Short mmCIF file of C-alpha atoms in Angstrom, two decimals:
data_model
loop_
_atom_site.label_atom_id
_atom_site.label_comp_id
_atom_site.label_asym_id
_atom_site.label_seq_id
_atom_site.Cartn_x
_atom_site.Cartn_y
_atom_site.Cartn_z
CA MET U 108 127.89 63.28 91.72
CA SER U 109 124.33 62.42 90.28
CA ARG U 110 122.15 65.06 88.77
CA THR U 111 118.58 64.77 90.35
CA PRO U 112 115.71 63.67 87.80
CA GLU U 113 114.06 66.62 86.11
CA ARG U 114 110.41 66.93 87.34
CA ARG U 115 108.30 67.81 84.42
CA ALA U 116 106.01 70.65 85.02
CA ALA U 117 103.38 71.84 83.55
CA VAL U 118 101.93 75.91 83.43
CA VAL U 119 98.32 76.31 82.81
CA GLY U 120 97.37 80.10 82.05
CA THR U 121 99.86 81.95 80.87
CA GLY U 122 98.81 85.65 81.63
CA HIS U 123 101.05 88.19 83.84
CA ARG U 124 101.49 86.34 87.20
CA ALA U 125 102.48 83.10 85.48
CA GLN U 126 105.53 84.62 84.38
CA THR U 127 106.81 84.23 88.19
CA PHE U 128 106.22 80.09 87.71
CA THR U 129 107.72 80.29 84.04
CA ARG U 130 111.23 81.95 85.36
CA ALA U 131 111.26 79.71 88.89
CA LEU U 132 110.99 76.51 87.27
CA ALA U 133 113.79 77.46 84.54
CA GLU U 134 116.08 78.51 87.47
CA ARG U 135 115.72 75.08 89.06
CA PRO U 136 117.75 72.13 87.58
CA ASP U 137 115.79 69.89 88.71
CA HIS U 138 112.30 70.78 87.28
CA ARG U 139 111.89 71.12 83.96
CA LEU U 140 108.79 73.50 82.14
CA ALA U 141 107.69 70.39 79.50
CA ALA U 142 104.27 72.04 78.41
CA LEU U 143 102.05 75.63 78.31
CA CYS U 144 98.41 75.39 77.92
CA ASP U 145 96.41 78.28 77.22
CA PRO U 146 93.71 79.30 74.70
CA SER U 147 96.34 81.88 73.54
CA PRO U 148 99.01 80.46 70.99
CA THR U 149 100.04 84.53 71.44
CA ARG U 150 101.05 84.63 75.24
CA MET U 151 102.38 80.98 74.86
CA ALA U 152 104.88 82.16 72.48
CA PHE U 153 105.99 84.68 74.86
CA HIS U 154 106.28 82.20 77.33
CA ASN U 155 108.57 80.76 75.39
CA ARG U 156 110.43 83.37 74.21
CA LEU U 157 110.88 83.91 78.08
CA LEU U 158 112.34 80.17 78.50
CA ALA U 159 114.69 80.51 75.15
CA ASP U 160 116.36 84.21 76.69
CA LEU U 161 116.61 82.25 80.13
CA GLY U 162 118.75 79.36 77.97
CA GLU U 163 115.71 76.75 78.64
CA PRO U 164 114.43 74.64 75.68
CA THR U 165 110.85 75.64 75.10
CA ALA U 166 107.54 74.21 76.14
CA THR U 167 105.06 72.39 74.24
CA GLN U 168 101.89 74.09 73.57
CA TRP U 169 98.62 72.80 74.20
CA GLU U 170 94.99 74.00 73.88
CA PRO U 171 92.81 73.70 77.26
CA ASP U 172 90.42 71.31 75.32
CA ARG U 173 93.29 68.62 75.18
CA PHE U 174 94.64 69.36 78.68
CA SER U 175 94.12 65.71 80.22
CA GLU U 176 95.99 64.36 76.79
CA MET U 177 98.35 66.85 77.34
CA LEU U 178 99.52 65.34 80.68
CA ALA U 179 99.62 61.75 79.12
CA LYS U 180 101.52 62.72 76.46
CA GLU U 181 104.58 65.10 77.99
CA ASP U 182 104.48 62.75 81.24
CA ILE U 183 103.68 65.47 83.39
CA ASP U 184 104.56 65.20 87.09
CA GLU U 185 103.45 68.80 88.27
CA VAL U 186 100.91 71.39 87.13
CA VAL U 187 100.94 74.76 88.29
CA VAL U 188 97.53 76.74 87.62
CA THR U 189 97.34 80.19 86.97
CA THR U 190 94.11 80.69 84.61
CA VAL U 191 91.34 82.70 85.38
CA ASP U 192 90.21 82.22 88.90
CA ALA U 193 87.07 80.27 87.90
CA GLU U 194 88.78 78.11 85.41
CA HIS U 195 90.56 76.78 88.13
CA ASP U 196 88.97 73.45 88.83
CA ARG U 197 88.71 72.48 85.24
CA TYR U 198 92.60 71.78 85.74
CA ILE U 199 93.20 71.14 89.27
CA VAL U 200 90.34 67.96 89.31
CA PRO U 201 92.03 66.13 86.18
CA ALA U 202 95.72 66.91 87.22
CA LEU U 203 95.17 65.33 90.56
CA GLU U 204 93.20 62.34 89.05
CA ALA U 205 96.11 61.63 86.35
CA GLY U 206 98.25 61.59 89.86
CA CYS U 207 100.18 65.25 89.36
CA ARG U 208 101.42 67.03 91.99
CA VAL U 209 99.06 70.76 91.64
CA ILE U 210 99.82 73.79 92.60
CA THR U 211 97.38 76.90 92.05
CA GLU U 212 97.27 80.38 92.38
CA LYS U 213 94.85 81.76 94.75
CA PRO U 214 91.86 81.66 94.95
CA MET U 215 91.58 78.02 94.60
CA THR U 216 88.28 78.68 93.31
CA VAL U 217 85.25 81.20 92.92
CA ASP U 218 82.40 79.38 94.39
CA ALA U 219 80.86 76.26 96.83
CA ASP U 220 80.33 74.02 94.45
CA ARG U 221 83.74 74.25 92.85
CA CYS U 222 85.45 74.22 96.16
CA ALA U 223 83.44 70.53 97.04
CA ARG U 224 84.39 69.01 93.23
CA ILE U 225 87.96 69.87 94.31
CA LEU U 226 87.73 68.78 97.86
CA ASP U 227 86.19 65.79 97.03
CA THR U 228 88.84 65.06 94.55
CA VAL U 229 91.65 65.43 97.11
CA ARG U 230 89.82 62.84 99.50
CA ASP U 231 89.61 60.36 96.86
CA THR U 232 92.92 60.66 94.63
CA GLY U 233 95.06 61.09 98.25
CA ASN U 234 97.02 63.64 95.80
CA SER U 235 98.38 67.06 96.84
CA LEU U 236 97.27 70.23 96.28
CA THR U 237 98.74 73.53 97.36
CA VAL U 238 97.51 77.14 97.18
CA ALA U 239 100.24 79.79 96.80
CA PHE U 240 99.45 81.99 99.34
CA ASN U 241 102.84 83.84 98.78
CA TYR U 242 101.30 86.42 101.32
CA ARG U 243 102.50 83.57 104.41
CA PHE U 244 105.99 84.03 103.36
CA ASN U 245 106.75 87.76 103.64
CA PRO U 246 109.17 88.20 106.92
CA VAL U 247 106.79 90.36 108.28
CA HIS U 248 103.79 88.36 108.31
CA GLU U 249 106.00 85.46 109.89
CA LYS U 250 107.11 87.75 112.58
CA VAL U 251 103.50 88.54 113.15
CA ARG U 252 102.71 84.68 113.61
CA ALA U 253 105.50 83.68 115.77
CA LEU U 254 105.04 86.49 118.31
CA LEU U 255 101.30 85.56 118.70
CA ALA U 256 102.03 81.72 118.93
CA ASP U 257 104.88 82.93 121.65
CA GLY U 258 101.74 84.29 123.67
CA ALA U 259 103.38 87.73 123.48
CA VAL U 260 99.46 89.36 123.58
CA GLY U 261 98.02 86.51 125.88
CA GLU U 262 94.79 84.71 124.64
CA ILE U 263 93.68 86.88 121.15
CA LEU U 264 90.11 88.36 121.82
CA SER U 265 89.73 90.55 118.79
CA VAL U 266 91.27 91.58 114.91
CA HIS U 267 90.94 94.53 113.45
CA PHE U 268 92.20 94.35 110.02
CA GLU U 269 91.78 97.19 107.35
CA TRP U 270 93.33 96.71 103.89
CA LEU U 271 93.84 99.36 101.66
CA LEU U 272 94.12 99.47 97.53
CA ASP U 273 95.27 102.91 96.15
CA VAL U 274 93.81 104.27 92.87
CA ARG U 275 96.75 102.49 90.69
CA HIS U 276 96.47 99.29 92.10
CA GLY U 277 92.52 99.40 92.93
CA ALA U 278 91.68 100.62 89.47
CA ASP U 279 93.42 97.81 87.86
CA TYR U 280 90.71 94.83 89.04
CA PHE U 281 88.01 97.13 87.04
CA ARG U 282 89.74 96.90 84.00
CA ARG U 283 90.24 93.69 83.44
CA TRP U 284 88.11 90.05 84.07
CA HIS U 285 88.31 90.64 87.76
CA ARG U 286 85.35 93.22 87.51
CA GLU U 287 83.01 90.16 86.43
CA ARG U 288 82.24 87.94 89.61
CA ASP U 289 81.30 84.63 87.80
CA ARG U 290 84.94 84.53 86.69
CA SER U 291 86.71 86.38 89.97
CA GLY U 292 84.24 85.82 92.84
CA GLY U 293 84.62 89.79 93.67
CA LEU U 294 87.56 91.26 95.53
CA MET U 295 86.02 89.30 98.46
CA VAL U 296 87.30 86.03 97.04
CA HIS U 297 90.04 87.31 94.65
CA LYS U 298 91.86 89.57 96.91
CA SER U 299 91.15 89.32 100.70
CA GLY U 300 90.95 85.66 100.43
CA HIS U 301 95.05 86.46 100.68
CA HIS U 302 93.70 88.10 103.64
CA PHE U 303 91.64 86.06 105.22
CA ASP U 304 94.17 83.08 105.15
CA LEU U 305 96.60 85.49 106.79
CA VAL U 306 94.11 85.74 109.65
CA ASN U 307 93.20 81.62 109.98
CA TRP U 308 97.09 81.45 109.66
CA TRP U 309 97.84 83.71 112.39
CA LEU U 310 95.27 82.64 114.78
CA ALA U 311 95.63 78.79 114.23
CA ASP U 312 92.10 79.00 114.18
CA GLU U 313 88.94 78.56 112.23
CA PRO U 314 86.24 80.84 110.68
CA ARG U 315 82.69 79.77 111.83
CA ASP U 316 80.42 82.70 110.82
CA VAL U 317 80.52 85.73 108.75
CA PHE U 318 78.63 89.20 108.55
CA GLY U 319 79.13 92.12 106.03
CA TYR U 320 78.14 94.75 104.01
CA GLY U 321 79.64 95.98 100.34
CA ARG U 322 79.07 97.99 97.50
CA LEU U 323 80.18 99.50 94.48
CA GLY U 324 80.29 102.97 95.30
CA PHE U 325 83.51 104.45 93.43
CA TYR U 326 84.11 102.46 90.21
CA GLY U 327 81.37 101.90 87.74
CA ARG U 328 79.42 103.91 85.29
CA GLU U 329 76.79 105.03 88.10
CA ALA U 330 79.13 105.97 90.56
CA GLY U 331 81.82 107.45 88.07
CA GLU U 332 79.47 109.84 86.62
CA ARG U 333 77.85 110.98 90.34
CA HIS U 334 81.49 111.63 90.91
CA GLY U 335 82.45 113.67 87.71
CA LEU U 336 85.14 111.15 87.02
CA ARG U 337 83.61 109.75 84.31
CA ARG U 338 85.10 110.04 80.70
CA ASP U 339 83.04 108.51 77.58
CA TYR U 340 84.89 105.81 76.02
CA ASP U 341 85.27 101.94 76.25
CA ARG U 342 88.40 100.60 76.64
CA ALA U 343 91.88 103.25 76.51
CA HIS U 344 93.50 102.11 73.85
CA GLY U 345 93.02 104.27 70.89
CA ALA U 346 90.52 106.79 72.90
CA ASP U 347 91.27 110.18 72.94
CA ARG U 348 89.66 110.54 76.04
CA ALA U 349 91.75 108.21 77.85
CA ALA U 350 94.77 109.79 76.60
CA ASP U 351 94.93 112.03 80.15
CA ASP U 352 93.04 110.28 82.29
CA PRO U 353 94.81 108.95 85.47
CA PHE U 354 92.26 106.07 85.71
CA ALA U 355 93.58 104.78 81.92
CA LEU U 356 96.09 101.80 81.25
CA ASP U 357 97.99 102.45 78.17
CA LEU U 358 98.89 98.92 77.47
CA ALA U 359 101.17 99.92 74.22
CA ALA U 360 103.68 101.81 76.53
CA ASP U 361 104.99 98.58 78.03
CA ALA U 362 106.26 96.21 75.93
CA THR U 363 105.07 93.33 78.60
CA LEU U 364 101.87 93.93 78.69
CA ARG U 365 101.32 94.84 75.19
CA ALA U 366 102.86 91.38 74.39
CA LEU U 367 100.86 89.71 76.81
CA TYR U 368 97.41 91.16 76.50
CA PHE U 369 97.03 93.50 73.42
CA ASP U 370 99.29 91.15 70.84
CA ALA U 371 97.02 88.65 71.84
CA GLU U 372 93.37 89.99 71.63
CA PRO U 373 93.06 88.14 68.32
CA ASP U 374 93.34 84.95 70.11
CA ASN U 375 89.63 85.23 72.20
CA GLY U 376 89.06 88.68 72.16
CA TYR U 377 90.09 89.83 75.99
CA ILE U 378 90.38 93.59 76.65
CA ARG U 379 93.04 93.92 79.35
CA ASP U 380 92.57 98.25 79.37
CA ARG U 381 88.78 98.38 79.83
CA ASN U 382 87.61 102.11 81.43
CA VAL U 383 86.84 101.78 85.14
CA PHE U 384 83.84 103.88 85.37
CA ASP U 385 81.93 101.94 82.37
CA GLY U 386 79.81 98.79 82.82
CA PRO U 387 79.27 96.11 83.45
CA VAL U 388 80.89 95.76 86.77
CA THR U 389 79.60 93.19 89.01
CA ILE U 390 82.07 93.14 91.89
CA GLU U 391 82.25 95.53 94.80
CA ASP U 392 84.76 98.24 95.67
CA ASP U 393 83.90 98.82 99.26
CA MET U 394 83.61 96.05 101.65
CA ALA U 395 83.31 95.53 105.54
CA VAL U 396 82.91 92.57 107.35
CA LEU U 397 83.03 90.57 110.69
CA VAL U 398 84.21 87.08 111.45
CA ARG U 399 83.64 84.94 114.40
CA TYR U 400 86.23 82.10 114.84
CA ALA U 401 85.50 78.62 116.35
CA ARG U 402 87.51 79.72 119.71
CA GLY U 403 85.46 82.84 119.84
CA THR U 404 87.93 85.71 118.31
CA THR U 405 86.37 88.23 116.46
CA MET U 406 87.48 90.28 113.62
CA THR U 407 86.66 93.54 111.75
CA TYR U 408 88.18 93.93 108.24
CA HIS U 409 87.30 96.49 105.61
CA LEU U 410 88.96 96.49 101.90
CA THR U 411 88.94 99.70 100.43
CA ALA U 412 90.30 99.50 96.71
CA TYR U 413 89.90 103.62 95.54
CA SER U 414 92.68 104.77 98.69
CA PRO U 415 94.83 107.40 97.97
CA TRP U 416 97.94 105.60 99.75
CA GLU U 417 98.41 101.80 99.20
CA GLY U 418 98.54 99.24 102.68
CA TYR U 419 97.14 98.15 105.68
CA ARG U 420 97.11 97.99 109.43
CA VAL U 421 96.18 95.07 111.44
CA MET U 422 95.60 95.14 115.42
CA PHE U 423 95.55 91.78 117.79
CA ASN U 424 93.98 92.24 121.18
CA GLY U 425 94.71 90.43 123.64
CA SER U 426 94.44 89.29 127.48
CA GLY U 427 98.39 90.64 127.69
CA GLY U 428 98.24 93.37 125.85
CA ARG U 429 97.99 94.46 121.86
CA LEU U 430 100.22 93.82 119.00
CA GLU U 431 99.84 96.34 116.04
CA LEU U 432 100.95 96.31 112.23
CA GLU U 433 100.85 98.85 109.93
CA VAL U 434 102.97 98.92 106.35
CA GLU U 435 102.75 101.74 103.67
CA GLU U 436 102.97 99.95 100.50
CA SER U 437 102.76 103.30 98.63
CA ARG U 438 102.30 106.52 100.48
CA TRP U 439 99.99 107.82 97.18
CA GLN U 440 100.05 108.21 93.52
CA PRO U 441 101.15 110.40 90.86
CA PRO U 442 98.31 110.39 88.24
CA ARG U 443 100.57 108.98 85.21
CA VAL U 444 103.64 106.60 85.97
CA ARG U 445 105.73 104.63 83.75
CA ILE U 446 105.58 101.05 84.79
CA ALA U 447 108.77 100.09 86.15
CA SER U 448 108.45 95.80 86.63
CA ASN U 449 110.03 94.15 83.09
CA SER U 450 107.12 91.81 83.62
CA GLY U 451 104.34 94.10 82.98
CA ALA U 452 103.27 94.23 86.53
CA LEU U 453 101.46 97.11 87.77
CA HIS U 454 101.87 96.44 91.59
CA GLY U 455 103.98 94.20 94.04
CA ASP U 456 106.75 92.77 91.68
CA THR U 457 109.01 96.39 92.71
CA ALA U 458 108.65 98.76 95.31
CA ALA U 459 106.34 101.61 94.60
CA GLU U 460 108.46 104.95 93.74
CA HIS U 461 106.68 106.55 96.87
CA ALA U 462 106.83 103.60 99.30
CA GLY U 463 106.88 103.78 103.02
CA GLY U 464 108.13 101.67 105.36
CA ALA U 465 106.67 99.07 107.99
CA ARG U 466 106.43 98.92 111.74
CA LEU U 467 105.15 96.42 113.86
CA THR U 468 104.69 97.68 118.02
CA LEU U 469 103.69 95.78 120.46
CA ARG U 470 101.90 97.18 123.38
CA ALA U 471 102.25 94.75 126.50
CA LEU U 472 99.75 95.32 129.63
CA TRP U 473 101.66 98.08 132.14
CA ARG U 474 105.10 98.17 130.22
CA PRO U 475 105.70 101.30 127.73
CA PRO U 476 105.52 100.08 123.96
CA VAL U 477 108.13 98.14 122.40
CA ASP U 478 109.02 98.61 118.53
CA ILE U 479 109.99 94.88 117.06
CA PRO U 480 112.80 94.91 114.51
CA LEU U 481 111.59 93.84 110.96
CA VAL U 482 113.30 92.26 108.04
CA THR U 483 111.08 94.58 104.88
CA ALA U 484 111.35 94.68 101.51
CA HIS U 485 108.51 95.96 99.08
CA GLU U 486 109.42 94.04 95.89
CA ALA U 487 108.13 90.75 94.72
CA HIS U 488 105.00 91.06 97.42
CA GLY U 489 107.35 91.72 100.59
CA GLY U 490 109.83 88.76 99.60
CA GLY U 491 107.13 86.50 99.68
CA ASP U 492 107.01 85.38 96.34
CA LEU U 493 111.05 84.29 96.01
CA ARG U 494 111.05 82.61 99.58
CA MET U 495 107.38 80.80 98.73
CA LEU U 496 109.14 79.55 95.59
CA ASP U 497 111.91 78.38 96.96
CA ALA U 498 109.33 76.16 99.10
CA LEU U 499 107.94 74.74 96.49
CA PHE U 500 110.45 74.04 94.04
CA GLY U 501 113.53 74.31 96.28
CA PRO U 502 116.20 76.65 96.31
CA VAL U 503 117.44 77.64 92.89
CA ASP U 504 121.08 76.01 94.06
CA PRO U 505 120.10 73.33 96.34
CA ALA U 506 123.81 72.84 97.30
CA ARG U 507 124.05 76.40 98.28
CA PRO U 508 120.70 77.30 100.21
CA ALA U 509 122.54 80.27 101.96
CA ASP U 510 122.88 81.90 98.90
CA THR U 511 119.43 82.55 97.89
CA GLY U 512 120.17 86.49 97.65
CA THR U 513 117.34 87.83 100.00
CA ALA U 514 117.17 88.12 103.47
CA GLY U 515 115.30 85.34 105.76
CA ARG U 516 114.86 82.93 102.22
CA LYS U 517 117.13 80.78 103.91
CA ALA U 518 114.60 79.93 106.94
CA ALA U 519 112.13 79.42 104.32
CA CYS U 520 114.08 76.37 102.67
CA THR U 521 115.35 74.83 106.23
CA ALA U 522 112.30 75.36 108.35
CA ALA U 523 108.66 73.68 108.57
CA HIS U 524 107.07 75.29 105.15
CA PRO U 525 103.93 77.57 105.84
CA THR U 526 102.57 76.43 102.16
CA ALA U 527 98.86 76.13 102.07
CA THR U 528 96.69 72.96 101.70
CA GLU U 529 93.37 72.51 100.24
CA ARG U 530 91.89 73.03 103.71
CA ASP U 531 93.82 75.82 104.03
CA GLY U 532 92.56 77.42 100.71
CA ALA U 533 88.72 76.54 101.13
CA LEU U 534 88.29 78.01 104.72
CA ALA U 535 89.85 81.65 103.10
CA LEU U 536 87.56 81.36 99.86
CA ALA U 537 84.28 80.13 102.65
CA VAL U 538 84.93 83.51 104.44
CA GLY U 539 85.16 85.56 100.91
CA LEU U 540 81.31 83.69 99.82
CA ALA U 541 79.98 84.02 102.81
CA ALA U 542 80.81 87.78 102.82
CA ASN U 543 79.09 87.95 99.00
CA ARG U 544 76.30 86.33 100.59
CA CYS U 545 76.02 88.68 103.07
CA PHE U 546 76.01 91.34 100.62
CA GLU U 547 73.11 89.94 99.05
CA THR U 548 70.81 88.85 101.74
CA GLY U 549 71.86 91.12 104.70
CA ARG U 550 71.68 87.81 106.91
CA PRO U 551 74.55 86.17 108.66
CA VAL U 552 76.30 83.13 107.20
CA GLY U 553 77.90 80.05 108.86
CA VAL U 554 80.83 78.64 106.90
CA ARG U 555 80.15 75.05 107.04
CA GLU U 556 76.74 75.52 106.00
CA LEU U 557 77.93 77.01 103.15
CA ILE U 558 81.03 74.49 102.53
CA PRO U 559 80.10 71.65 104.45
CA GLY U 560 82.85 69.09 102.99
CA ILE U 561 85.48 71.62 104.60
CA PRO U 562 88.18 68.74 106.33
CA GLN U 563 87.69 69.37 110.21
CA VAL U 564 91.31 68.56 110.72
CA GLN U 565 94.23 68.72 107.73
CA ALA U 566 94.43 64.97 106.90
CA ARG U 567 98.10 65.46 105.80
#
């Protein structure tokens, strides 16, 4: 039996999240991670050690300014983009122009101009761009979509969606580059883009108009002083005032975080453990949004980034009843915890110590409520990461897709893949960008006024 020729891949951006793709490519015999691209040699060396530990050849290391040269010299077939969000288009566009298949972490980008540039390049080249919306692959979310598509609540008239980030996970966005809007687009783009894509996908509809309010009410210097939470230090490492601060991150206490970030500081000066109650912070931590869809459905959405518990509630009201989902990813957080993930993740990779459960209830008109059985997991983003990787790159063992180890992964390999295209990425992004504009102007924003180049229907 002949071996499938290797697809030569490059990973651009070698921070924490990139480990997921480094491992995934190393585990699949028909893929070869041939090149890494990052401004930090230290982080690239970390990923090469990871490859060596997995029994794979190390990848060549390239500086960002030589990205196009890397594509040609390394004969790259596919590119995975996991850089700072504002840098995504810098790599997506030349990779598409070079004929590569491109997979980008969400969000696709952070503003309308960059989005238009990406959409134009996909149209002009006809090449493939996939946005890694892993929440689509969570079995719970797929169950919700199936019920709605089967008409479980009839015509969907409204959606109510609340997402809560606990004070451990939420605070982490205010320690790092995500606190700068020009780099992340704010939480409406970086985090809520996940949720907006889910609703677009659940409804199989397009958002048309957006209105919302947002504020920085908990994190940042002013709010921290107002609530008596601020301590006087710039970064946690080496600061006495941070030693018992529950909002501080101890980089040196975790080997992976130390290797990826603290040891890499001389490369580009990036500080990963800043004081969440110090400035400058240019994003919001409390956001309320109203969205109207093309077929008339409305969605009310709220994101809170400083909750005592983590999880979400989403309710669909329809002509035939109501579908309710509640997920408790952590019921509460103790003030100081050890990072349990070997990858240095503060959230998502492993189940929280105080994880709760998930409940999906169908309340049809004139009938008693029914609890819908669920396949749930708290690790790997609810099981979504592993199933997404199978859809993107194929199963780890192509000859035995049934033995993938996580319930429901076989279905993701054999059924229609719910992967997100550039159109999906643009529609999710547009809701967040429109909300950000509303926060500034106090006026509603039309999605296609903001990004007029979004394709009307999916071309592929």
